[in-house]
Short mmCIF file of C-alpha atoms and ligand atoms in Angstrom, two decimals:
data_model
loop_
_atom_site.label_atom_id
_atom_site.label_comp_id
_atom_site.label_asym_id
_atom_site.label_seq_id
_atom_site.Cartn_x
_atom_site.Cartn_y
_atom_site.Cartn_z
CA MET A 1 0.09 0.00 0.05
CA LYS A 2 1.10 3.49 -0.49
CA ILE A 3 1.79 6.44 1.87
CA ASP A 4 1.83 9.76 0.03
CA GLY A 5 2.57 7.88 -3.20
CA ILE A 6 5.42 5.79 -1.84
CA PRO A 7 4.96 1.91 -1.58
CA TYR A 8 5.39 0.65 1.88
CA ARG A 9 5.12 -2.62 3.71
CA THR A 10 4.76 -2.72 7.53
CA LEU A 11 8.17 -4.48 7.90
CA TRP A 12 11.15 -4.77 5.60
CA LEU A 13 14.91 -5.29 5.76
CA ALA A 14 17.32 -2.37 6.02
CA LYS A 15 20.10 -1.74 3.29
CA ASP A 16 22.47 -3.96 5.54
CA GLY A 17 20.35 -7.00 4.76
CA VAL A 18 20.02 -7.94 8.53
CA THR A 19 18.37 -5.13 10.37
CA VAL A 20 14.53 -5.46 10.51
CA GLU A 21 12.67 -2.15 10.13
CA ILE A 22 9.12 -1.51 11.18
CA ILE A 23 6.67 1.23 11.61
CA ASP A 24 6.15 1.97 15.21
CA GLN A 25 2.44 1.81 15.27
CA THR A 26 2.18 3.29 18.90
CA ARG A 27 3.06 6.62 17.06
CA LEU A 28 0.49 6.52 14.60
CA PRO A 29 -1.80 8.34 13.46
CA HIS A 30 0.22 11.52 14.16
CA HIS A 31 3.81 10.29 13.34
CA LEU A 32 5.20 7.90 10.87
CA HIS A 33 8.10 6.72 12.71
CA VAL A 34 10.45 3.80 11.70
CA VAL A 35 12.26 1.53 14.17
CA SER A 36 15.05 -0.74 13.62
CA LEU A 37 15.26 -4.10 15.30
CA THR A 38 18.52 -5.87 15.65
CA THR A 39 18.09 -8.38 18.34
CA VAL A 40 15.53 -10.93 19.31
CA GLU A 41 14.84 -8.99 22.48
CA GLU A 42 13.94 -5.94 20.44
CA ALA A 43 11.55 -8.03 18.25
CA ALA A 44 9.93 -9.38 21.40
CA ARG A 45 9.54 -5.87 22.76
CA ALA A 46 8.03 -4.69 19.46
CA ILE A 47 5.42 -7.32 19.75
CA LYS A 48 4.71 -7.03 23.40
CA ASP A 49 4.63 -3.27 23.49
CA MET A 50 2.43 -3.20 20.21
CA TRP A 51 4.83 -1.35 17.95
CA VAL A 52 3.60 -4.08 15.67
CA ARG A 53 0.03 -5.45 16.11
CA GLY A 54 -2.36 -7.49 14.29
CA ALA A 55 -2.09 -11.32 14.03
CA PRO A 56 -0.36 -11.76 10.73
CA LEU A 57 2.09 -8.96 11.19
CA ILE A 58 2.86 -10.43 14.70
CA GLY A 59 3.57 -13.80 13.18
CA VAL A 60 6.04 -12.47 10.61
CA THR A 61 7.76 -10.14 13.14
CA ALA A 62 8.29 -13.31 15.22
CA ALA A 63 9.82 -15.16 12.21
CA TYR A 64 12.19 -12.25 11.74
CA GLY A 65 12.76 -12.31 15.50
CA MET A 66 14.01 -15.92 15.10
CA ALA A 67 16.34 -14.85 12.24
CA LEU A 68 17.84 -12.01 14.48
CA ALA A 69 18.20 -14.58 17.22
CA ALA A 70 20.14 -17.07 14.85
CA ARG A 71 22.36 -14.14 13.90
CA ALA A 72 23.40 -13.65 17.59
CA GLU A 73 23.83 -17.37 18.34
CA SER A 74 22.55 -20.26 16.26
CA GLY A 75 22.84 -23.23 18.52
CA ASP A 76 19.76 -25.30 19.48
CA GLU A 77 19.65 -24.04 23.06
CA ALA A 78 19.75 -20.33 21.96
CA LEU A 79 17.06 -20.84 19.38
CA LYS A 80 14.77 -22.60 21.78
CA GLN A 81 15.29 -19.80 24.22
CA ALA A 82 14.55 -17.22 21.63
CA ALA A 83 11.44 -19.16 20.59
CA ALA A 84 10.24 -19.02 24.36
CA LEU A 85 10.91 -15.35 24.68
CA LEU A 86 8.86 -14.51 21.50
CA MET A 87 6.02 -16.86 22.55
CA SER A 88 5.82 -15.15 25.96
CA THR A 89 4.92 -11.71 24.45
CA ARG A 90 1.29 -11.98 23.70
CA PRO A 91 -1.05 -15.14 24.09
CA THR A 92 -4.09 -14.76 21.78
CA ALA A 93 -2.95 -14.37 18.22
CA VAL A 94 -2.14 -17.90 16.87
CA ASN A 95 -0.01 -16.60 14.16
CA LEU A 96 2.68 -15.98 16.73
CA ARG A 97 2.88 -19.65 17.55
CA TRP A 98 2.65 -20.43 13.90
CA GLY A 99 5.56 -18.26 12.95
CA VAL A 100 7.78 -19.43 15.73
CA ASP A 101 7.10 -23.14 15.37
CA HIS A 102 7.56 -22.85 11.75
CA MET A 103 10.93 -21.27 12.04
CA LEU A 104 12.09 -23.68 14.81
CA ALA A 105 11.08 -26.89 12.64
CA LEU A 106 13.07 -25.36 9.72
CA LEU A 107 16.24 -24.34 11.67
CA LEU A 108 16.74 -27.08 14.06
CA PRO A 109 17.47 -29.97 11.58
CA LEU A 110 19.93 -27.73 9.73
CA PRO A 111 23.74 -27.46 10.53
CA ALA A 112 24.28 -24.49 12.86
CA ASP A 113 26.33 -22.53 10.10
CA GLN A 114 23.46 -22.66 7.57
CA ARG A 115 20.78 -21.47 10.04
CA VAL A 116 21.24 -17.67 9.71
CA GLU A 117 20.84 -17.51 5.85
CA ALA A 118 18.06 -20.09 6.03
CA ALA A 119 16.22 -17.98 8.70
CA TYR A 120 16.37 -14.76 6.79
CA LYS A 121 15.30 -16.46 3.50
CA GLU A 122 12.21 -18.19 5.15
CA ALA A 123 11.13 -15.09 7.12
CA ALA A 124 11.18 -13.10 3.75
CA ARG A 125 9.22 -15.94 2.22
CA LEU A 126 6.54 -15.76 4.92
CA ALA A 127 6.31 -12.19 4.47
CA ASP A 128 5.70 -12.32 0.78
CA GLU A 129 3.32 -15.15 1.36
CA ASP A 130 1.26 -13.14 3.89
CA SER A 131 0.93 -10.43 1.23
CA ASP A 132 -0.11 -12.83 -1.32
CA LEU A 133 -2.76 -14.50 1.03
CA CYS A 134 -4.04 -11.21 1.93
CA GLU A 135 -4.49 -10.13 -1.65
CA SER A 136 -6.45 -13.31 -2.43
CA ILE A 137 -8.72 -12.72 0.59
CA GLY A 138 -9.29 -9.23 -1.10
CA SER A 139 -10.17 -10.73 -4.31
CA HIS A 140 -12.66 -13.28 -2.77
CA GLY A 141 -14.19 -10.72 -0.52
CA ALA A 142 -14.64 -8.18 -3.22
CA LYS A 143 -16.87 -10.49 -5.18
CA LEU A 144 -19.25 -10.63 -2.13
CA PHE A 145 -19.19 -6.86 -2.05
CA ALA A 146 -20.01 -6.57 -5.71
CA GLU A 147 -22.93 -8.83 -5.35
CA LEU A 148 -24.15 -6.92 -2.41
CA TRP A 149 -23.70 -3.69 -4.14
CA LYS A 150 -25.51 -4.74 -7.14
CA LYS A 151 -28.50 -5.49 -4.82
CA ARG A 152 -28.23 -2.27 -2.90
CA GLN A 153 -27.81 -0.07 -6.10
CA ALA A 154 -31.06 -1.69 -7.41
CA GLU A 155 -32.59 -0.44 -4.16
CA GLY A 156 -31.52 2.98 -4.81
CA ALA A 157 -28.36 3.09 -2.42
CA LYS A 158 -25.72 5.66 -3.24
CA ARG A 159 -22.79 3.75 -1.52
CA LEU A 160 -22.05 0.54 -0.03
CA ASN A 161 -21.65 0.88 3.78
CA ILE A 162 -19.27 -1.39 5.49
CA LEU A 163 -18.60 -1.46 9.19
CA THR A 164 -15.21 -2.72 10.70
CA HIS A 165 -13.92 -3.16 14.10
CA CYS A 166 -10.30 -2.88 15.23
CA ASN A 167 -7.57 -2.74 12.69
CA ALA A 168 -7.39 -5.41 9.98
CA GLY A 169 -5.96 -3.44 7.17
CA TRP A 170 -2.56 -3.59 5.63
CA LEU A 171 -1.03 -2.23 9.02
CA ALA A 172 -2.17 -5.40 10.67
CA THR A 173 -0.36 -7.54 8.12
CA ILE A 174 2.55 -7.32 5.78
CA ASP A 175 0.32 -5.61 3.01
CA TRP A 176 -3.34 -5.49 1.89
CA GLY A 177 -4.85 -6.47 5.32
CA THR A 178 -7.41 -9.14 5.97
CA ALA A 179 -10.77 -7.37 6.58
CA LEU A 180 -9.71 -4.34 4.55
CA ALA A 181 -8.26 -6.30 1.51
CA PRO A 182 -11.77 -6.67 0.11
CA VAL A 183 -12.51 -2.97 0.67
CA TYR A 184 -9.45 -2.01 -1.19
CA LYS A 185 -10.20 -4.43 -4.05
CA ALA A 186 -13.82 -3.33 -4.15
CA ALA A 187 -12.61 0.40 -4.40
CA GLU A 188 -10.35 -0.48 -7.26
CA GLN A 189 -13.25 -1.97 -9.10
CA GLY A 190 -15.04 1.22 -8.79
CA ILE A 191 -17.58 0.25 -6.10
CA PRO A 192 -18.37 3.38 -4.04
CA ILE A 193 -17.57 2.03 -0.69
CA HIS A 194 -17.79 3.79 2.63
CA VAL A 195 -16.37 2.37 5.84
CA TRP A 196 -17.74 2.94 9.33
CA VAL A 197 -14.69 2.72 11.67
CA ASP A 198 -15.24 1.61 15.17
CA GLU A 199 -12.82 3.58 17.35
CA THR A 200 -12.13 0.36 19.23
CA ARG A 201 -11.28 1.40 22.71
CA PRO A 202 -9.33 0.93 24.75
CA ARG A 203 -6.22 0.93 22.34
CA ASN A 204 -8.00 2.84 19.55
CA GLN A 205 -6.80 0.68 16.72
CA GLY A 206 -9.93 1.77 14.54
CA ALA A 207 -9.48 5.50 15.18
CA ALA A 208 -5.64 5.47 14.96
CA LEU A 209 -4.72 2.73 12.33
CA THR A 210 -7.77 1.90 10.25
CA ALA A 211 -8.73 5.54 9.83
CA ARG A 212 -5.05 6.44 9.02
CA GLU A 213 -4.66 3.80 6.41
CA LEU A 214 -8.14 4.58 4.81
CA ASN A 215 -7.10 8.19 4.82
CA TRP A 216 -3.90 7.33 3.04
CA ALA A 217 -5.70 5.34 0.52
CA GLY A 218 -8.41 7.84 -0.10
CA ILE A 219 -11.32 5.55 0.93
CA PRO A 220 -14.29 7.39 2.38
CA HIS A 221 -14.68 6.57 5.90
CA THR A 222 -16.26 7.73 9.16
CA VAL A 223 -14.92 6.99 12.67
CA ILE A 224 -17.78 6.07 15.22
CA SER A 225 -17.67 5.36 18.87
CA ASP A 226 -17.82 1.63 19.63
CA ASN A 227 -21.35 2.00 20.79
CA ALA A 228 -22.82 3.44 17.58
CA GLY A 229 -22.82 0.40 15.37
CA GLY A 230 -26.19 -1.15 16.61
CA HIS A 231 -28.01 2.10 16.09
CA LEU A 232 -26.70 2.59 12.53
CA MET A 233 -27.69 -1.04 11.78
CA GLN A 234 -31.13 -0.44 12.92
CA HIS A 235 -31.47 2.64 10.59
CA GLY A 236 -30.24 0.92 7.47
CA GLU A 237 -26.79 2.57 7.58
CA ILE A 238 -24.80 -0.82 7.43
CA ASP A 239 -24.83 -3.21 4.57
CA ALA A 240 -22.14 -5.53 5.99
CA VAL A 241 -19.81 -6.00 8.80
CA ILE A 242 -16.15 -7.30 8.05
CA VAL A 243 -13.51 -7.99 10.80
CA GLY A 244 -10.24 -9.64 11.02
CA THR A 245 -9.32 -12.31 13.56
CA ASP A 246 -6.51 -13.34 16.02
CA ARG A 247 -7.52 -16.92 15.99
CA THR A 248 -10.29 -18.97 14.49
CA THR A 249 -11.08 -22.46 15.65
CA ALA A 250 -11.40 -25.52 13.54
CA ASP A 251 -15.23 -25.19 14.12
CA GLY A 252 -15.36 -21.54 13.02
CA ASP A 253 -15.49 -19.62 16.29
CA VAL A 254 -13.78 -16.29 15.77
CA CYS A 255 -11.49 -14.66 18.40
CA ASN A 256 -10.94 -11.05 17.53
CA LYS A 257 -10.56 -7.59 19.29
CA ILE A 258 -12.77 -7.09 22.28
CA GLY A 259 -16.14 -5.81 21.32
CA THR A 260 -16.41 -7.85 17.98
CA TYR A 261 -18.89 -10.20 19.69
CA LEU A 262 -21.30 -7.36 20.46
CA LYS A 263 -21.19 -6.24 16.83
CA ALA A 264 -21.92 -9.75 15.57
CA LEU A 265 -24.86 -9.88 17.95
CA ALA A 266 -26.31 -6.62 16.60
CA ALA A 267 -25.70 -7.68 12.95
CA HIS A 268 -27.54 -10.98 13.56
CA ASP A 269 -30.47 -9.10 15.10
CA ASN A 270 -30.57 -6.78 12.03
CA ASN A 271 -30.09 -9.40 9.36
CA ILE A 272 -26.80 -7.89 8.24
CA PRO A 273 -24.10 -10.23 7.02
CA PHE A 274 -21.00 -10.52 9.37
CA TYR A 275 -17.93 -11.59 7.47
CA VAL A 276 -14.44 -12.41 8.89
CA GLY A 277 -11.26 -12.09 6.65
CA LEU A 278 -8.71 -14.53 7.51
CA PRO A 279 -5.54 -16.13 6.07
CA GLY A 280 -4.90 -19.93 6.84
CA PRO A 281 -2.20 -19.32 9.43
CA THR A 282 -4.86 -17.72 11.59
CA ILE A 283 -6.82 -20.91 11.99
CA ASP A 284 -5.96 -22.87 15.06
CA TRP A 285 -6.78 -26.50 14.03
CA THR A 286 -6.08 -27.70 17.70
CA VAL A 287 -9.06 -25.91 19.24
CA ARG A 288 -12.83 -26.15 18.67
CA ASP A 289 -14.55 -24.19 21.36
CA GLY A 290 -13.26 -20.59 21.18
CA VAL A 291 -14.95 -19.33 24.35
CA LYS A 292 -13.64 -22.24 26.50
CA GLU A 293 -10.15 -22.88 24.76
CA ILE A 294 -8.73 -19.61 23.66
CA PRO A 295 -6.57 -17.79 26.19
CA ILE A 296 -7.61 -14.13 26.26
CA GLU A 297 -4.97 -11.67 26.82
CA GLU A 298 -5.58 -9.34 29.91
CA ARG A 299 -3.73 -6.11 29.25
CA SER A 300 -2.72 -3.28 31.71
CA SER A 301 -5.87 -1.40 33.34
CA ARG A 302 -3.89 1.78 32.36
CA GLU A 303 -5.01 1.31 28.74
CA VAL A 304 -8.58 1.85 29.98
CA THR A 305 -7.94 4.43 32.51
CA HIS A 306 -5.80 6.73 30.39
CA ILE A 307 -5.86 7.88 26.84
CA ALA A 308 -3.29 9.46 24.57
CA GLY A 309 -3.90 12.13 21.86
CA ARG A 310 -2.68 15.21 20.15
CA ASP A 311 -3.30 18.41 21.80
CA GLU A 312 -3.88 21.87 20.25
CA ALA A 313 -0.21 22.59 20.31
CA GLY A 314 0.40 19.35 18.37
CA GLN A 315 2.06 17.44 21.22
CA VAL A 316 0.95 13.92 21.88
CA VAL A 317 -0.05 13.75 25.45
CA THR A 318 -1.60 11.13 27.84
CA VAL A 319 -4.42 12.04 30.17
CA GLN A 320 -6.33 10.12 32.92
CA LEU A 321 -10.03 9.44 32.27
CA THR A 322 -11.07 7.79 35.48
CA PRO A 323 -11.13 8.87 39.00
CA ASP A 324 -8.13 7.90 41.17
CA GLY A 325 -9.05 4.62 43.06
CA SER A 326 -11.49 3.11 40.41
CA ALA A 327 -10.40 -0.41 39.34
CA ALA A 328 -10.40 -0.96 35.55
CA SER A 329 -10.40 -4.25 33.74
CA ASN A 330 -9.04 -4.85 30.28
CA PRO A 331 -9.65 -8.13 28.47
CA ALA A 332 -8.28 -7.46 24.99
CA PHE A 333 -10.13 -9.97 22.90
CA ASP A 334 -13.45 -11.82 22.70
CA VAL A 335 -15.03 -14.90 20.92
CA THR A 336 -17.77 -14.56 18.46
CA PRO A 337 -19.36 -18.04 18.13
CA ALA A 338 -19.56 -19.41 14.57
CA ARG A 339 -23.39 -19.31 14.50
CA LEU A 340 -23.07 -15.54 14.37
CA VAL A 341 -20.75 -15.43 11.44
CA THR A 342 -22.34 -15.37 7.93
CA ALA A 343 -19.08 -16.44 6.21
CA LEU A 344 -15.35 -16.81 6.55
CA ILE A 345 -13.30 -15.13 3.68
CA THR A 346 -10.00 -16.94 3.26
CA GLU A 347 -7.26 -16.93 0.60
CA ARG A 348 -8.73 -20.12 -0.70
CA GLY A 349 -12.24 -18.98 -0.99
CA VAL A 350 -15.46 -18.18 1.06
CA CYS A 351 -16.85 -20.79 3.45
CA ALA A 352 -19.25 -21.34 6.17
CA ALA A 353 -17.99 -20.84 9.72
CA SER A 354 -18.06 -24.29 10.64
CA ARG A 355 -15.97 -27.53 10.83
CA ASP A 356 -17.21 -28.69 7.44
CA GLY A 357 -16.83 -25.29 5.92
CA LEU A 358 -13.31 -25.08 6.89
CA ALA A 359 -12.47 -28.64 6.21
CA GLY A 360 -13.80 -28.09 2.60
CA LEU A 361 -11.23 -25.41 1.94
CA TYR A 362 -8.33 -27.00 3.89
CA PRO A 363 -8.76 -30.81 3.39
CA GLU A 364 -5.22 -31.42 4.50
CA HIS A 365 -6.43 -30.36 8.10
CA ALA A 366 -9.75 -32.05 7.98
CA LYS A 367 -8.75 -35.14 10.08
O1 MRU B 401 -4.33 -6.26 20.01
P1 MRU B 401 -3.97 -5.95 18.51
O2 MRU B 401 -3.77 -4.55 18.17
O3 MRU B 401 -2.79 -6.78 18.00
O4 MRU B 401 -5.36 -6.68 17.84
C1 MRU B 401 -5.63 -6.54 16.53
C2 MRU B 401 -6.80 -7.12 16.09
O5 MRU B 401 -7.57 -7.74 17.05
C3 MRU B 401 -7.22 -7.26 14.69
O6 MRU B 401 -8.46 -7.10 14.42
C4 MRU B 401 -6.85 -8.72 14.34
O7 MRU B 401 -5.49 -9.08 14.80
C5 MRU B 401 -6.99 -9.02 13.02
S1 MRU B 401 -5.47 -9.07 12.24
C6 MRU B 401 -5.71 -8.66 10.53
#
């Protein structure tokens, strides 16, 4: 995707061929700040402190973290310790485990002196693959949007209204995004698309990241408070909801940013399609019941009690919202049961959110 006409990915290698560069997403939307990662500890910090966020980007950053680790020390023990460090950063997005396990499985059987080169090569391949998977999600999702638009246009609509929650655009992946890829593809095809952007408290991924990238892409959008979606649905202002996911179970339950479940309930009550865009590595074939089995990250209560923004002098400041002494709780994700999901949009096509639906697209995992 482009920023001011310049093509960007969310992560790339510096000219030295070994340093990993990322956009520090905690500085968005107000500053585009690039950070260099030279050690696995720095990669782990970038994931834990949310300089990078979004399941696919977390997975690829972890893969590069393993390459940085191999560069420092490529023995079995060092790689296993690096893997444990990366795995300890964030518990919910399954792409983290996928990226780390994948790199360990590749590197450990190799002689130590071949590991660094192999690690960088594979991390680069995973980054390219993520971009390709997301672009395919975009193509499949855009077909659904085109059908929806045809219907809405016949009813006299002037634009196709899509609601999204959190950040599942290119900033959450290597490129294109998951939930936003169909939006970008539909816009390319000339569909007059408008996105309602949930601000997504407490970390405001919608207001800060989704709005920022839609703004860069010139896609019409409107930021709304997280509580506005149900009302807009009741008044015919939303034609479809599309979100990303941090982990989807083999039975089609969708774990995503906190508040997603409430949007799915409201969409169900209003007969509005609720879609989820996801690449294969976000499916956790080892779990079935998302509510019972997926660990939900509990983040700092300070993310609820405080908020950061730009003041009138242009300085980014943090202020306290709540009274001293009030407790706050901050579960970062929730699970939307498969029965509330109209369809899953993957790189292999669109399927029902069910064991059979997913098994049809990924027969190699069906057993
Ligand atoms: O906690 P974050 O910012 O990493 O959470 C991001 C989300 O929940 C995204 O919506 C999700 O990862 C989908 S990724 C395309």
